[in-house]
């Protein structure tokens, strides 16, 4: 008989119609060799019976702050026991409450008390999801290091096809396994990441830029930090909240990004250039807004510095072996041939090629599929979330160090 203690998932189920899918999630966790205990909110119990989870998990289902006579402080004992804490589905109500530290029932009190890795899979009506208050709460949780899985798009309980649908139990289970498998294999390493777009202003109100959201670089920063690295994240303007525990350097233009990256490049062990830098800027930047009606402006462009190539040249000039330099190649045609040309021209150790003509991946999407291109090798990944991709990229880099 195998007496090894199983890792424990503490699963919070809230009052969303997706609560029934949490039963399937329990099964997936068990198949993965995990033990599961469930906390249900009052509203969740209107949708699925506590007896179902009791039968599935073999453990009493916790529903009340003071319902375990054996434990002096129930929420603390549950919080301490958990190897990972997952709320799936997480309703708008619970999500907004935990983002603001409100702890008025067993689930939200446990959420505030736990020090275990925390995963949240939101599920709600699209209007609730798009409400600026929910949007802010998601940013707060993300900033606090909570892993947010989804929500995805699809058929919602209110009858519409839109975003707000809970991610599939398979996706949530995979995210949980990733979090549990995290090691501190990047401890002692410094990682520099550039991300987001740059803005090259013509006048105070007009600029050249790209649709980069910064999601790729932020996911890499969070993952590297979680694996023990010291992380510097140099980011162009984005909507995203800077990750907790990461040195965050906001910049606007390519020139500013170069200066910020230069300041941290020499001390880095790994430098990842995920930013979509504008290759050109206006030769002249106007101090006042260019007035319509003054005829068509004669716009002259000039080339921006190539940040990656400039810094690699500096590394090579000093015969330094570090940092290991990773560039991305955003391509719309001849993806791999162009990526190989960039590998050579820019001198990177690795180029991560992605097809940005496909709107479901690349710029601003939640997912991506990439090809790792090094001298003499190509390795294609599956389509996956940018969080999952961050894990795969760091694993790949570590193999090459
Ligand atoms: O931010 P997201 O919405 O998540 O989108 C992710 C992404 C599509 C932006 C990302 O996956 C990506 O492809 N990033 C690189 C975008 C890009 O500008 O690629 P490029 O092929 O033009 O540049 C090649 C490499 O040189 C990149 O590493 C780039 O950061 C770097 N570069 C480019 C120009 C420049 N002046 N300086 C640079 O350092």
Tab-separated table of C-alpha atoms and ligand atoms in Angstrom:
chain	number	residue	atom	x	y	z
A	1	UNK	CA	0.000	0.000	0.000
A	2	UNK	CA	1.277	3.497	-0.853
A	3	UNK	CA	1.278	5.556	2.358
A	4	UNK	CA	2.688	8.710	0.770
A	5	UNK	CA	0.602	11.708	1.786
A	6	UNK	CA	-1.214	13.163	-1.190
A	7	UNK	CA	-1.097	16.887	-1.905
A	8	UNK	CA	-4.318	18.598	-0.912
A	9	UNK	CA	-6.395	20.853	-3.139
A	10	UNK	CA	-8.764	23.024	-1.138
A	11	UNK	CA	-11.539	23.751	-3.624
A	12	UNK	CA	-13.927	26.646	-3.042
A	13	UNK	CA	-17.229	26.421	-4.914
A	14	UNK	CA	-19.391	29.540	-5.206
A	15	UNK	CA	-22.892	30.317	-6.407
A	16	UNK	CA	-22.392	30.256	-10.145
A	17	UNK	CA	-24.301	27.950	-12.483
A	18	UNK	CA	-20.899	26.451	-13.391
A	19	UNK	CA	-20.801	24.933	-9.871
A	20	UNK	CA	-21.785	21.545	-11.320
A	21	UNK	CA	-18.544	21.525	-13.335
A	22	UNK	CA	-16.613	21.567	-10.065
A	23	UNK	CA	-17.692	17.906	-9.650
A	24	UNK	CA	-15.794	17.028	-12.823
A	25	UNK	CA	-12.857	19.098	-11.579
A	26	UNK	CA	-12.753	17.040	-8.364
A	27	UNK	CA	-12.571	13.861	-10.485
A	28	UNK	CA	-9.707	15.264	-12.570
A	29	UNK	CA	-7.759	16.205	-9.444
A	30	UNK	CA	-8.250	12.713	-8.051
A	31	UNK	CA	-7.118	11.144	-11.325
A	32	UNK	CA	-3.991	13.315	-11.046
A	33	UNK	CA	-3.315	11.788	-7.610
A	34	UNK	CA	-4.483	14.729	-5.492
A	35	UNK	CA	-6.689	14.777	-2.409
A	36	UNK	CA	-9.547	17.310	-2.481
A	37	UNK	CA	-11.516	19.057	0.265
A	38	UNK	CA	-14.381	21.349	-0.648
A	39	UNK	CA	-15.707	24.570	0.857
A	40	UNK	CA	-19.108	25.673	-0.441
A	41	UNK	CA	-20.745	29.055	-0.082
A	42	UNK	CA	-24.413	29.347	0.887
A	43	UNK	CA	-25.365	30.154	-2.722
A	44	UNK	CA	-23.341	27.266	-4.169
A	45	UNK	CA	-25.417	24.874	-2.060
A	46	UNK	CA	-28.562	26.059	-3.861
A	47	UNK	CA	-27.032	24.781	-7.128
A	48	UNK	CA	-25.213	21.577	-6.120
A	49	UNK	CA	-25.753	19.586	-2.934
A	50	UNK	CA	-22.938	19.346	-0.399
A	51	UNK	CA	-23.679	15.582	-0.318
A	52	UNK	CA	-22.414	15.298	-3.914
A	53	UNK	CA	-19.007	16.722	-3.024
A	54	UNK	CA	-18.908	14.693	0.187
A	55	UNK	CA	-19.473	11.507	-1.817
A	56	UNK	CA	-16.940	12.495	-4.477
A	57	UNK	CA	-14.162	13.590	-2.127
A	58	UNK	CA	-14.743	11.307	0.862
A	59	UNK	CA	-14.417	14.351	3.135
A	60	UNK	CA	-16.996	16.429	4.969
A	61	UNK	CA	-17.825	19.580	3.012
A	62	UNK	CA	-17.071	22.782	4.920
A	63	UNK	CA	-19.809	25.386	4.743
A	64	UNK	CA	-19.812	27.383	7.975
A	65	UNK	CA	-17.157	29.303	9.864
A	66	UNK	CA	-17.764	27.351	13.043
A	67	UNK	CA	-18.931	23.964	11.730
A	68	UNK	CA	-15.930	21.793	12.680
A	69	UNK	CA	-16.066	21.031	16.411
A	70	UNK	CA	-12.591	19.421	16.176
A	71	UNK	CA	-10.839	22.541	14.867
A	72	UNK	CA	-10.536	25.595	17.077
A	73	UNK	CA	-10.465	28.003	14.143
A	74	UNK	CA	-11.832	26.243	11.084
A	75	UNK	CA	-10.782	28.684	8.348
A	76	UNK	CA	-7.221	28.762	9.695
A	77	UNK	CA	-6.928	24.977	9.880
A	78	UNK	CA	-8.251	24.581	6.319
A	79	UNK	CA	-6.022	27.378	5.035
A	80	UNK	CA	-2.941	25.820	6.621
A	81	UNK	CA	-3.672	22.314	5.371
A	82	UNK	CA	-3.964	23.248	1.698
A	83	UNK	CA	-1.118	22.764	-0.783
A	84	UNK	CA	-3.097	24.826	-3.255
A	85	UNK	CA	-6.303	26.832	-2.862
A	86	UNK	CA	-8.615	26.958	-5.876
A	87	UNK	CA	-11.921	28.810	-6.253
A	88	UNK	CA	-13.820	27.360	-9.233
A	89	UNK	CA	-16.234	28.666	-10.179
A	90	UNK	CA	-15.560	32.068	-8.648
A	91	UNK	CA	-18.661	34.278	-8.860
A	92	UNK	CA	-18.494	38.056	-9.346
A	93	UNK	CA	-19.595	38.511	-5.741
A	94	UNK	CA	-16.812	36.388	-4.244
A	95	UNK	CA	-14.200	37.714	-6.662
A	96	UNK	CA	-14.958	41.337	-5.801
A	97	UNK	CA	-15.060	40.534	-2.088
A	98	UNK	CA	-11.722	38.739	-1.893
A	99	UNK	CA	-10.055	41.459	-3.992
A	100	UNK	CA	-11.023	43.921	-1.263
A	101	UNK	CA	-10.107	41.708	1.691
A	102	UNK	CA	-13.707	41.157	2.759
A	103	UNK	CA	-13.972	37.999	4.849
A	104	UNK	CA	-17.585	37.450	5.883
A	105	UNK	CA	-18.056	33.698	5.423
A	106	UNK	CA	-15.935	30.558	5.554
A	107	UNK	CA	-14.724	30.730	1.935
A	108	UNK	CA	-13.723	34.402	1.884
A	109	UNK	CA	-12.157	34.131	5.349
A	110	UNK	CA	-10.098	31.145	4.207
A	111	UNK	CA	-9.075	33.086	1.076
A	112	UNK	CA	-7.729	35.868	3.267
A	113	UNK	CA	-5.973	33.449	5.641
A	114	UNK	CA	-4.297	31.107	3.176
A	115	UNK	CA	-0.637	31.332	2.270
A	116	UNK	CA	-0.935	28.487	-0.259
A	117	UNK	CA	-0.729	29.260	-3.986
A	118	UNK	CA	-4.114	30.640	-4.965
A	119	UNK	CA	-5.971	29.950	-8.229
A	120	UNK	CA	-9.211	31.601	-9.205
A	121	UNK	CA	-11.445	30.574	-12.140
A	122	UNK	CA	-14.057	33.313	-12.609
A	123	UNK	CA	-17.507	32.524	-14.032
A	124	UNK	CA	-20.131	35.187	-14.459
A	125	UNK	CA	-22.454	37.075	-16.749
A	126	UNK	CA	-20.632	39.188	-19.352
A	127	UNK	CA	-21.944	42.517	-18.013
A	128	UNK	CA	-20.652	41.635	-14.550
A	129	UNK	CA	-17.310	40.640	-16.035
A	130	UNK	CA	-17.024	43.860	-18.025
A	131	UNK	CA	-18.089	46.029	-15.103
A	132	UNK	CA	-15.124	48.284	-14.278
A	133	UNK	CA	-15.330	47.206	-10.620
A	134	UNK	CA	-14.814	43.543	-11.562
A	135	UNK	CA	-12.096	44.570	-13.993
A	136	UNK	CA	-10.276	46.384	-11.160
A	137	UNK	CA	-10.720	43.408	-8.830
A	138	UNK	CA	-9.169	41.062	-11.392
A	139	UNK	CA	-6.195	43.413	-11.644
A	140	UNK	CA	-5.865	43.553	-7.844
A	141	UNK	CA	-5.893	39.743	-7.574
A	142	UNK	CA	-3.432	39.385	-10.421
A	143	UNK	CA	-1.137	41.907	-8.740
A	144	UNK	CA	-1.414	39.963	-5.481
A	145	UNK	CA	-0.063	36.854	-7.232
A	146	UNK	CA	-3.380	34.998	-7.641
A	147	UNK	CA	-3.356	32.816	-10.774
A	148	UNK	CA	-6.454	33.764	-12.759
A	149	UNK	CA	-7.634	31.021	-15.127
A	150	UNK	CA	-10.004	32.319	-17.806
A	151	UNK	CA	-12.805	33.123	-18.024
A	152	UNK	CA	-13.305	31.950	-21.583
A	153	UNK	CA	-15.996	32.608	-24.146
A	154	UNK	CA	-19.034	30.463	-24.896
A	155	UNK	CA	-22.650	29.825	-24.024
A	156	UNK	CA	-23.577	31.560	-20.753
A	157	UNK	CA	-26.397	30.668	-18.378
A	158	UNK	CA	-28.178	33.918	-19.298
A	159	UNK	CA	-28.558	32.590	-22.865
A	160	UNK	CA	-25.914	34.671	-24.659
A	161	UNK	CA	-22.686	33.574	-26.302
A	162	UNK	CA	-20.059	35.797	-24.719
A	163	UNK	CA	-17.134	35.994	-22.351
A	164	UNK	CA	-17.573	35.042	-18.709
A	165	UNK	CA	-17.794	31.263	-19.087
A	166	UNK	CA	-15.683	29.312	-16.614
A	167	UNK	CA	-12.605	27.713	-18.175
A	168	UNK	CA	-12.925	23.986	-18.689
A	169	UNK	CA	-12.194	21.679	-15.733
A	170	UNK	CA	-9.274	20.322	-17.821
A	171	UNK	CA	-7.741	23.815	-18.123
A	172	UNK	CA	-8.208	24.546	-14.420
A	173	UNK	CA	-6.739	21.172	-13.464
A	174	UNK	CA	-3.741	21.758	-15.775
A	175	UNK	CA	-3.150	25.208	-14.224
A	176	UNK	CA	-3.319	23.659	-10.744
A	177	UNK	CA	-0.805	20.950	-11.636
A	178	UNK	CA	1.507	23.597	-13.070
A	179	UNK	CA	1.341	25.618	-9.877
A	180	UNK	CA	1.972	22.529	-7.724
A	181	UNK	CA	4.911	21.479	-9.906
A	182	UNK	CA	6.584	24.868	-9.627
A	183	UNK	CA	10.108	24.636	-8.338
A	184	UNK	CA	12.555	27.335	-7.374
A	185	UNK	CA	14.808	26.425	-10.298
A	186	UNK	CA	15.376	30.112	-11.082
A	187	UNK	CA	16.520	31.017	-7.547
A	188	UNK	CA	19.624	33.195	-7.668
A	189	UNK	CA	19.011	34.179	-11.299
A	190	UNK	CA	18.235	37.690	-12.538
A	191	UNK	CA	15.796	37.901	-15.413
A	192	UNK	CA	15.270	41.017	-17.535
A	193	UNK	CA	12.074	41.128	-19.614
A	194	UNK	CA	10.888	43.775	-22.063
A	195	UNK	CA	7.218	43.769	-22.974
A	196	UNK	CA	4.319	45.756	-24.355
A	197	UNK	CA	4.318	48.285	-27.175
A	198	UNK	CA	6.336	51.468	-27.437
A	199	UNK	CA	4.745	54.779	-28.411
A	200	UNK	CA	6.508	57.167	-30.741
A	201	UNK	CA	4.732	60.501	-30.579
A	202	UNK	CA	4.308	62.877	-33.512
A	203	UNK	CA	2.708	65.531	-31.323
A	204	UNK	CA	1.131	65.450	-27.839
A	205	UNK	CA	-1.885	63.424	-29.079
A	206	UNK	CA	-0.711	61.166	-31.934
A	207	UNK	CA	1.706	58.282	-31.965
A	208	UNK	CA	2.933	55.165	-33.837
A	209	UNK	CA	2.528	51.969	-31.832
A	210	UNK	CA	1.514	48.284	-32.008
A	211	UNK	CA	-1.372	46.222	-30.571
A	212	UNK	CA	0.836	44.476	-27.990
A	213	UNK	CA	-0.983	44.086	-24.657
A	214	UNK	CA	2.075	43.124	-22.620
A	215	UNK	CA	0.384	39.864	-21.539
A	216	UNK	CA	3.255	37.666	-22.725
A	217	UNK	CA	5.927	39.563	-20.804
A	218	UNK	CA	3.787	39.925	-17.674
A	219	UNK	CA	3.089	36.169	-17.664
A	220	UNK	CA	6.825	35.507	-18.033
A	221	UNK	CA	7.596	37.915	-15.197
A	222	UNK	CA	5.060	36.280	-12.857
A	223	UNK	CA	6.286	32.785	-13.676
A	224	UNK	CA	9.989	33.687	-13.311
A	225	UNK	CA	9.262	35.399	-9.978
A	226	UNK	CA	7.267	32.373	-8.743
A	227	UNK	CA	10.242	30.159	-9.626
A	228	UNK	CA	12.573	32.211	-7.465
A	229	UNK	CA	14.136	34.676	-9.921
A	230	UNK	CA	14.775	38.358	-9.337
A	231	UNK	CA	12.828	39.952	-12.159
A	232	UNK	CA	13.035	43.342	-13.859
A	233	UNK	CA	10.089	44.027	-16.137
A	234	UNK	CA	10.546	46.924	-18.560
A	235	UNK	CA	7.162	47.624	-20.064
A	236	UNK	CA	5.665	49.986	-22.583
A	237	UNK	CA	2.172	51.375	-21.869
A	238	UNK	CA	-0.298	48.595	-20.970
A	239	UNK	CA	-3.550	48.098	-19.048
A	240	UNK	CA	-1.926	45.496	-16.819
A	241	UNK	CA	-1.052	45.819	-13.156
A	242	UNK	CA	2.637	45.363	-12.339
A	243	UNK	CA	3.205	41.931	-10.748
A	244	UNK	CA	3.980	41.875	-7.029
A	245	UNK	CA	7.638	41.420	-6.108
A	246	UNK	CA	8.901	42.311	-9.566
A	247	UNK	CA	10.977	45.443	-10.280
A	248	UNK	CA	8.692	47.259	-12.687
A	249	UNK	CA	10.067	49.925	-15.018
A	250	UNK	CA	7.376	51.670	-17.094
A	251	UNK	CA	8.575	53.342	-20.283
A	252	UNK	CA	6.931	54.929	-23.304
A	253	UNK	CA	9.301	55.178	-26.277
A	254	UNK	CA	11.854	52.791	-27.798
A	255	UNK	CA	14.641	55.128	-26.699
A	256	UNK	CA	13.403	54.976	-23.086
A	257	UNK	CA	13.060	51.185	-23.318
A	258	UNK	CA	16.655	50.917	-24.546
A	259	UNK	CA	17.949	53.018	-21.626
A	260	UNK	CA	15.950	50.998	-19.058
A	261	UNK	CA	16.997	47.639	-20.541
A	262	UNK	CA	20.623	48.759	-20.808
A	263	UNK	CA	20.664	49.625	-17.087
A	264	UNK	CA	19.721	46.042	-16.145
A	265	UNK	CA	21.242	43.999	-18.990
A	266	UNK	CA	24.767	43.377	-17.672
A	267	UNK	CA	23.578	42.045	-14.321
A	268	UNK	CA	20.969	39.726	-15.883
A	269	UNK	CA	21.438	35.975	-16.388
A	270	UNK	CA	18.550	35.821	-18.844
A	271	UNK	CA	17.196	38.666	-21.002
A	272	UNK	CA	13.889	38.125	-22.808
A	273	UNK	CA	12.809	40.709	-25.379
A	274	UNK	CA	9.066	40.213	-25.795
A	275	UNK	CA	8.292	43.894	-26.471
A	276	UNK	CA	6.841	44.989	-29.795
A	277	UNK	CA	9.143	47.966	-30.283
A	278	UNK	CA	8.261	50.497	-32.975
A	279	UNK	CA	11.008	50.265	-35.557
A	280	UNK	CA	10.517	53.918	-36.547
A	281	UNK	CA	9.788	57.238	-34.871
A	282	UNK	CA	9.019	60.663	-36.278
A	283	UNK	CA	12.142	62.583	-37.259
A	284	UNK	CA	10.659	65.595	-35.512
A	285	UNK	CA	8.333	65.562	-32.503
A	286	UNK	CA	6.005	68.564	-32.415
A	287	UNK	CA	5.454	70.341	-29.108
A	288	UNK	CA	1.911	71.430	-29.964
A	289	UNK	CA	-0.931	69.466	-31.559
A	290	UNK	CA	-0.681	69.471	-35.356
A	291	UNK	CA	-3.735	71.370	-36.617
A	292	UNK	CA	-6.022	69.817	-39.211
A	293	UNK	CA	-6.531	72.166	-42.160
A	294	UNK	CA	-2.897	73.191	-42.368
A	295	UNK	CA	-2.489	70.806	-45.323
A	296	UNK	CA	-1.205	67.239	-45.230
A	297	UNK	CA	1.769	67.010	-42.878
A	298	UNK	CA	5.056	65.878	-44.438
A	299	UNK	CA	5.875	63.037	-42.079
A	300	UNK	CA	9.482	62.020	-42.033
A	301	UNK	CA	10.442	58.883	-40.157
A	302	UNK	CA	13.747	57.860	-38.697
A	303	UNK	CA	14.886	54.452	-37.463
A	304	UNK	CA	14.715	53.551	-33.779
A	305	UNK	CA	17.605	51.726	-32.144
A	306	UNK	CA	17.238	47.940	-32.144
A	307	UNK	CA	17.319	47.289	-28.398
A	308	UNK	CA	18.042	43.567	-28.606
A	309	UNK	CA	20.758	43.876	-31.270
A	310	UNK	CA	22.401	46.834	-29.486
A	311	UNK	CA	22.634	44.983	-26.182
A	312	UNK	CA	23.810	41.678	-27.720
A	313	UNK	CA	26.556	43.568	-29.553
A	314	UNK	CA	27.621	45.068	-26.230
A	315	UNK	CA	27.683	41.601	-24.583
A	316	UNK	CA	29.710	40.127	-27.411
A	317	UNK	CA	32.166	43.043	-27.463
A	318	UNK	CA	33.105	42.262	-23.842
A	319	UNK	CA	33.284	38.498	-24.464
A	320	UNK	CA	30.665	38.014	-21.777
A	321	UNK	CA	28.700	34.732	-21.871
A	322	UNK	CA	25.696	36.164	-20.062
A	323	UNK	CA	22.915	37.087	-20.236
A	324	UNK	CA	21.332	34.346	-22.335
A	325	UNK	CA	19.395	36.444	-24.854
A	326	UNK	CA	15.938	35.538	-26.109
A	327	UNK	CA	14.139	37.500	-28.813
A	328	UNK	CA	10.707	37.063	-30.298
A	329	UNK	CA	9.909	37.225	-33.995
A	330	UNK	CA	6.453	38.564	-34.810
A	331	UNK	CA	5.855	37.426	-38.373
A	332	UNK	CA	2.988	37.366	-40.852
A	333	UNK	CA	4.664	35.264	-43.593
A	334	UNK	CA	7.630	32.901	-44.015
A	335	UNK	CA	7.593	32.631	-40.251
A	336	UNK	CA	10.486	30.255	-39.688
A	337	UNK	CA	12.766	31.575	-42.412
A	338	UNK	CA	12.307	35.120	-41.106
A	339	UNK	CA	12.875	33.964	-37.524
A	340	UNK	CA	16.117	32.258	-38.544
A	341	UNK	CA	17.239	35.442	-40.301
A	342	UNK	CA	16.501	37.422	-37.102
A	343	UNK	CA	18.414	34.906	-34.982
A	344	UNK	CA	21.485	35.551	-37.116
A	345	UNK	CA	21.062	39.279	-37.689
A	346	UNK	CA	20.376	40.159	-34.062
A	347	UNK	CA	22.721	37.619	-32.459
A	348	UNK	CA	20.146	36.237	-30.009
A	349	UNK	CA	20.682	32.781	-28.469
A	350	UNK	CA	17.048	31.877	-29.065
A	351	UNK	CA	14.256	33.345	-31.170
A	352	UNK	CA	10.631	32.568	-30.345
A	353	UNK	CA	8.670	32.828	-33.570
A	354	UNK	CA	4.942	33.554	-33.617
A	355	UNK	CA	2.439	34.082	-36.405
A	356	UNK	CA	0.804	37.431	-35.645
A	357	UNK	CA	-1.434	37.257	-38.726
A	358	UNK	CA	-3.595	34.771	-36.803
A	359	UNK	CA	-5.801	36.933	-34.551
A	360	UNK	CA	-6.465	34.066	-32.122
A	361	UNK	CA	-2.790	34.056	-31.113
A	362	UNK	CA	-0.011	36.625	-30.840
A	363	UNK	CA	-0.995	40.241	-30.195
A	364	UNK	CA	-3.416	40.865	-27.291
A	365	UNK	CA	-4.940	37.378	-27.302
A	366	UNK	CA	-5.006	35.010	-24.326
A	367	UNK	CA	-3.262	32.205	-26.222
A	368	UNK	CA	-0.246	31.658	-28.418
A	369	UNK	CA	1.533	28.955	-30.367
A	370	UNK	CA	5.246	29.489	-30.987
A	371	UNK	CA	8.311	27.848	-32.472
A	372	UNK	CA	11.650	27.885	-30.634
A	373	UNK	CA	14.349	28.630	-33.192
A	374	UNK	CA	18.037	28.231	-32.346
A	375	UNK	CA	21.027	27.623	-34.568
A	376	UNK	CA	20.241	24.269	-36.151
A	377	UNK	CA	17.001	23.497	-34.318
A	378	UNK	CA	13.294	24.244	-34.464
A	379	UNK	CA	10.740	23.158	-31.870
A	380	UNK	CA	7.036	23.885	-32.318
A	381	UNK	CA	4.697	24.174	-29.305
A	382	UNK	CA	0.990	23.432	-29.063
A	383	UNK	CA	-1.586	26.209	-28.798
A	384	UNK	CA	-1.724	27.196	-25.122
A	385	UNK	CA	-2.504	30.029	-22.740
A	386	UNK	CA	0.182	32.692	-22.345
A	387	UNK	CA	0.582	31.606	-18.690
A	388	UNK	CA	1.284	28.038	-19.760
A	389	UNK	CA	3.585	29.291	-22.493
A	390	UNK	CA	5.583	31.268	-19.913
A	391	UNK	CA	6.275	27.984	-18.089
A	392	UNK	CA	7.266	26.242	-21.312
A	393	UNK	CA	9.550	29.121	-22.379
A	394	UNK	CA	11.376	29.227	-19.032
A	395	UNK	CA	11.749	25.424	-19.041
A	396	UNK	CA	13.241	25.635	-22.537
A	397	UNK	CA	15.652	28.427	-21.581
A	398	UNK	CA	16.815	26.560	-18.468
A	399	UNK	CA	17.698	23.530	-20.597
A	400	UNK	CA	19.899	25.793	-22.754
A	401	UNK	CA	21.736	27.636	-19.951
B	1	LIG	O1	2.087	41.609	-25.716
B	1	LIG	P1	1.139	40.537	-26.219
B	1	LIG	O2	-0.216	41.122	-26.562
B	1	LIG	O3	1.068	39.355	-25.303
B	1	LIG	O4	1.684	40.018	-27.632
B	1	LIG	C1	2.823	39.231	-27.690
B	1	LIG	C2	3.724	39.605	-28.884
B	1	LIG	C3	3.029	39.291	-30.186
B	1	LIG	C4	4.067	41.105	-28.820
B	1	LIG	C5	5.046	38.738	-28.702
B	1	LIG	O5	4.691	37.378	-28.791
B	1	LIG	C6	6.056	39.094	-29.775
B	1	LIG	O6	6.079	38.566	-30.860
B	1	LIG	N1	6.981	40.060	-29.451
B	1	LIG	C7	7.946	40.621	-30.397
B	1	LIG	C8	7.265	41.628	-31.257
B	1	LIG	C9	8.189	42.244	-32.299
B	1	LIG	O7	8.237	43.432	-32.381
B	1	LIG	O8	8.888	41.397	-33.012
B	1	LIG	P2	9.959	41.794	-34.183
B	1	LIG	O9	10.011	40.585	-35.031
B	1	LIG	O10	9.601	43.061	-34.812
B	1	LIG	O11	11.294	42.001	-33.379
B	1	LIG	C10	12.229	40.965	-33.159
B	1	LIG	C11	12.860	41.088	-31.791
B	1	LIG	O12	13.640	42.289	-31.697
B	1	LIG	C12	11.873	41.138	-30.641
B	1	LIG	O13	12.398	40.401	-29.574
B	1	LIG	C13	11.802	42.628	-30.300
B	1	LIG	O14	11.487	42.859	-28.912
B	1	LIG	C14	13.199	43.093	-30.632
B	1	LIG	N2	13.288	44.501	-31.086
B	1	LIG	C15	12.647	44.871	-32.233
B	1	LIG	C16	12.772	46.174	-32.689
B	1	LIG	C17	13.551	47.090	-31.926
B	1	LIG	N3	13.684	48.350	-32.322
B	1	LIG	N4	14.162	46.681	-30.804
B	1	LIG	C18	14.042	45.395	-30.362
B	1	LIG	O15	14.596	45.032	-29.326
